[in-house]
């Protein structure tokens, strides 16, 4: 038998599926995979139901239904002052995962170098490799997650086609500031490169901070593809509705990749997301306020248990050093034990790195009901009574 494609055949199942399955098997509170346990806003779901009943359900345009393309363009103007042509500069995809694949397949030619920042979301590397790209990895290290500027500059060359930039960043919770973004913009101009900007957590930014899309910086409008996800913005991760905004000439090859990946996405969901993007400011602000209260609850509880919790400026996630609670286990073993013995699932940080990686940090998702967060903390206190006591005195 001839072997299958080694890029996919030789890799494991995504950690998010693995940990969710393990959590279900052991009845664990799932603070692993990043999905909210609510059911999204009622009005958005009601629209989806109504549109399913009374609007066409056949293939919409591969670019997305006009209502959603217009809503994405208007959302860019409303929140970031961008002027966007909905007919040529917005593409609707089946989630950000497909948006990423379409951007990468559309832009990367075999041999192109692609700069990526670790820790990185697990779909990036295999898709870049399948496109024939050569990854150039630059590392952020806990606890500070500071961007190592000279290493980043050294990763760029004449062969660099693009950088993948995830801000707000999974799993670190880092929100790249204007200085870092300006530095990255300078490198893109210097090396005539593009940016695929994974901004799925754009509205999940806390403590009065503001998310700055790279595309809004000077000279970046022609170089950036900005990706959003209704999954995150409306707490409806199963819907898999994503959208890309970018200059018309870059959108063309991206749309051509998209036409053979999924072509289109359920039209009623697209129309409901179009409605959702027009919700008032209180909705978007409320998302972040609600989540930051959950972050604070979980962070305080984990600290009381002896975890060293790192600050989180955005996203669904908290990272914590578990050294005080463990012997010599690595992060993967600790997460398994946590799920099976303590009844709380988390994600090992090392999976977001290639090769040698930090091994004493794990990621918890706090986008859960307060009662679930409290239950998780109660279970952890039961499982680690010694450190729980020591940390409190
Ligand atoms: N990028 C990042 C950084 C993510 O955390 C996720 C997970 N939701 C995605 C992309 C994928 O988003 P979607 O579910 O819309 O495909
Ligand atoms: N983005 C989610 C996370 O980081 C997982 C998405 C998925 O499971 N595909 O937890």
XYZ file of C-alpha atoms in Angstrom, residues 104-290:
187
model
C -2.518 30.319 2.920
C -3.335 28.181 -0.141
C -4.175 31.301 -2.102
C -0.928 33.139 -1.348
C 1.841 30.626 -0.675
C 3.786 29.151 -3.585
C 6.140 26.206 -2.963
C 9.411 27.451 -1.454
C 7.962 30.648 0.020
C 8.976 31.360 3.579
C 6.271 31.971 6.150
C 7.020 33.662 9.460
C 4.985 32.336 12.372
C 4.993 33.148 16.047
C 4.956 30.354 18.625
C 2.931 29.392 20.573
C 0.696 28.949 17.536
C -2.768 27.650 16.770
C -2.525 24.034 15.675
C -3.896 24.378 12.134
C -1.216 26.820 10.932
C 1.806 24.556 10.445
C 0.216 21.668 8.531
C -1.599 24.018 6.163
C 1.525 26.091 5.498
C 3.469 22.892 4.820
C 0.771 21.465 2.566
C 0.917 24.703 0.584
C 4.661 24.134 0.144
C 5.626 26.964 2.492
C 8.753 26.873 4.626
C 7.947 27.803 8.233
C 10.232 30.277 9.991
C 9.287 30.057 13.642
C 9.849 32.774 16.200
C 9.119 32.030 19.852
C 7.366 33.887 22.579
C 8.254 32.482 25.990
C 6.239 32.461 29.184
C 5.780 34.209 31.507
C 6.137 37.529 29.612
C 5.334 36.457 26.029
C 7.471 39.394 24.840
C 8.029 39.685 21.096
C 11.766 39.084 20.462
C 12.197 41.793 17.858
C 15.697 40.941 16.659
C 14.727 37.281 16.204
C 11.603 38.311 14.355
C 13.615 40.595 12.070
C 16.104 37.764 11.462
C 13.286 35.399 10.453
C 12.388 37.643 7.507
C 14.274 37.401 4.208
C 13.786 38.137 0.537
C 11.922 34.797 0.370
C 9.328 35.751 2.999
C 5.863 35.663 1.499
C 3.893 36.384 4.647
C 3.601 36.400 8.413
C 0.704 34.814 10.292
C -0.213 37.106 13.149
C -2.728 36.032 15.779
C -3.858 38.915 17.977
C -5.547 38.657 20.477
C -3.427 35.532 20.728
C -4.409 31.971 21.568
C -3.203 30.554 23.991
C -1.236 33.415 25.575
C -4.003 36.008 25.875
C -1.516 38.552 24.530
C -2.935 41.541 22.647
C -0.218 42.990 20.412
C 0.261 46.698 21.124
C 0.772 49.528 18.660
C 4.568 49.392 19.082
C 4.863 45.698 18.246
C 2.424 46.087 15.363
C 4.415 49.046 14.021
C 7.569 46.958 14.162
C 5.896 44.116 12.248
C 4.507 46.583 9.701
C 8.022 47.911 9.124
C 9.280 44.391 8.385
C 6.424 43.736 5.940
C 7.228 46.891 3.996
C 10.979 46.252 4.086
C 10.594 42.692 2.765
C 7.567 43.285 0.561
C 5.569 40.667 2.463
C 1.920 40.096 3.450
C 0.172 39.357 6.734
C -2.579 36.844 7.383
C -4.132 38.281 10.535
C -6.069 35.826 12.663
C -8.278 38.165 14.683
C -11.013 35.764 15.766
C -10.871 37.159 19.329
C -11.133 40.783 18.126
C -13.992 41.635 20.502
C -12.688 39.644 23.460
C -10.253 42.203 24.844
C -10.302 43.235 28.498
C -9.569 46.027 30.983
C -10.254 48.902 28.606
C -7.615 47.790 26.113
C -8.328 48.080 22.398
C -7.609 45.518 19.740
C -5.709 47.125 16.874
C -5.972 45.306 13.532
C -2.618 45.378 11.708
C -4.490 46.367 8.531
C -5.300 49.771 10.103
C -1.626 50.787 10.365
C -0.031 53.026 7.721
C 0.894 51.138 4.518
C -0.848 47.968 5.730
C -4.178 48.262 3.891
C -2.688 46.615 0.784
C -0.757 43.895 2.628
C -3.131 42.411 5.220
C -5.887 39.831 5.179
C -7.933 40.204 8.343
C -9.879 37.148 9.524
C -12.870 37.181 11.874
C -15.139 34.450 13.227
C -18.809 34.584 14.162
C -18.062 31.592 16.368
C -16.227 33.830 18.799
C -18.086 37.091 18.267
C -21.484 35.462 18.876
C -20.470 32.562 21.125
C -21.691 30.140 18.440
C -18.565 28.115 17.687
C -20.450 25.315 15.936
C -21.773 27.626 13.245
C -18.413 27.927 11.511
C -19.054 31.243 9.812
C -15.882 33.225 9.173
C -14.993 36.258 7.081
C -11.912 37.750 5.469
C -11.369 41.426 4.723
C -8.516 42.500 2.457
C -7.456 44.320 -0.689
C -9.250 43.183 -3.847
C -6.114 41.911 -5.612
C -5.219 39.611 -2.694
C -8.815 38.462 -2.261
C -8.848 37.051 -5.800
C -6.390 34.133 -5.264
C -7.815 33.572 -1.783
C -11.335 33.230 -3.229
C -10.009 30.765 -5.795
C -8.644 28.535 -3.025
C -11.921 28.937 -1.104
C -14.018 27.898 -4.113
C -12.486 24.417 -3.943
C -12.281 24.063 -0.185
C -15.907 24.740 0.735
C -17.266 27.096 -1.955
C -19.909 28.389 0.435
C -21.505 28.285 3.900
C -25.097 27.751 5.112
C -27.034 30.830 3.913
C -29.365 31.144 6.911
C -26.380 31.248 9.257
C -24.703 33.879 7.079
C -27.830 36.046 7.191
C -28.170 35.666 10.955
C -24.512 36.680 11.406
C -25.140 39.718 9.176
C -27.899 40.714 11.606
C -25.616 40.044 14.584
C -22.763 42.219 13.327
C -25.192 45.132 13.402
C -26.045 44.687 17.100
C -25.519 47.722 19.320
C -22.260 48.618 21.053
C -23.571 47.328 24.372
C -23.597 43.792 22.982
C -19.933 43.832 21.962
C -18.814 45.607 25.145
C -20.907 43.196 27.226
C -19.170 40.172 25.703
C -15.818 41.410 26.962
C -17.102 42.541 30.369
C -18.785 39.227 30.990
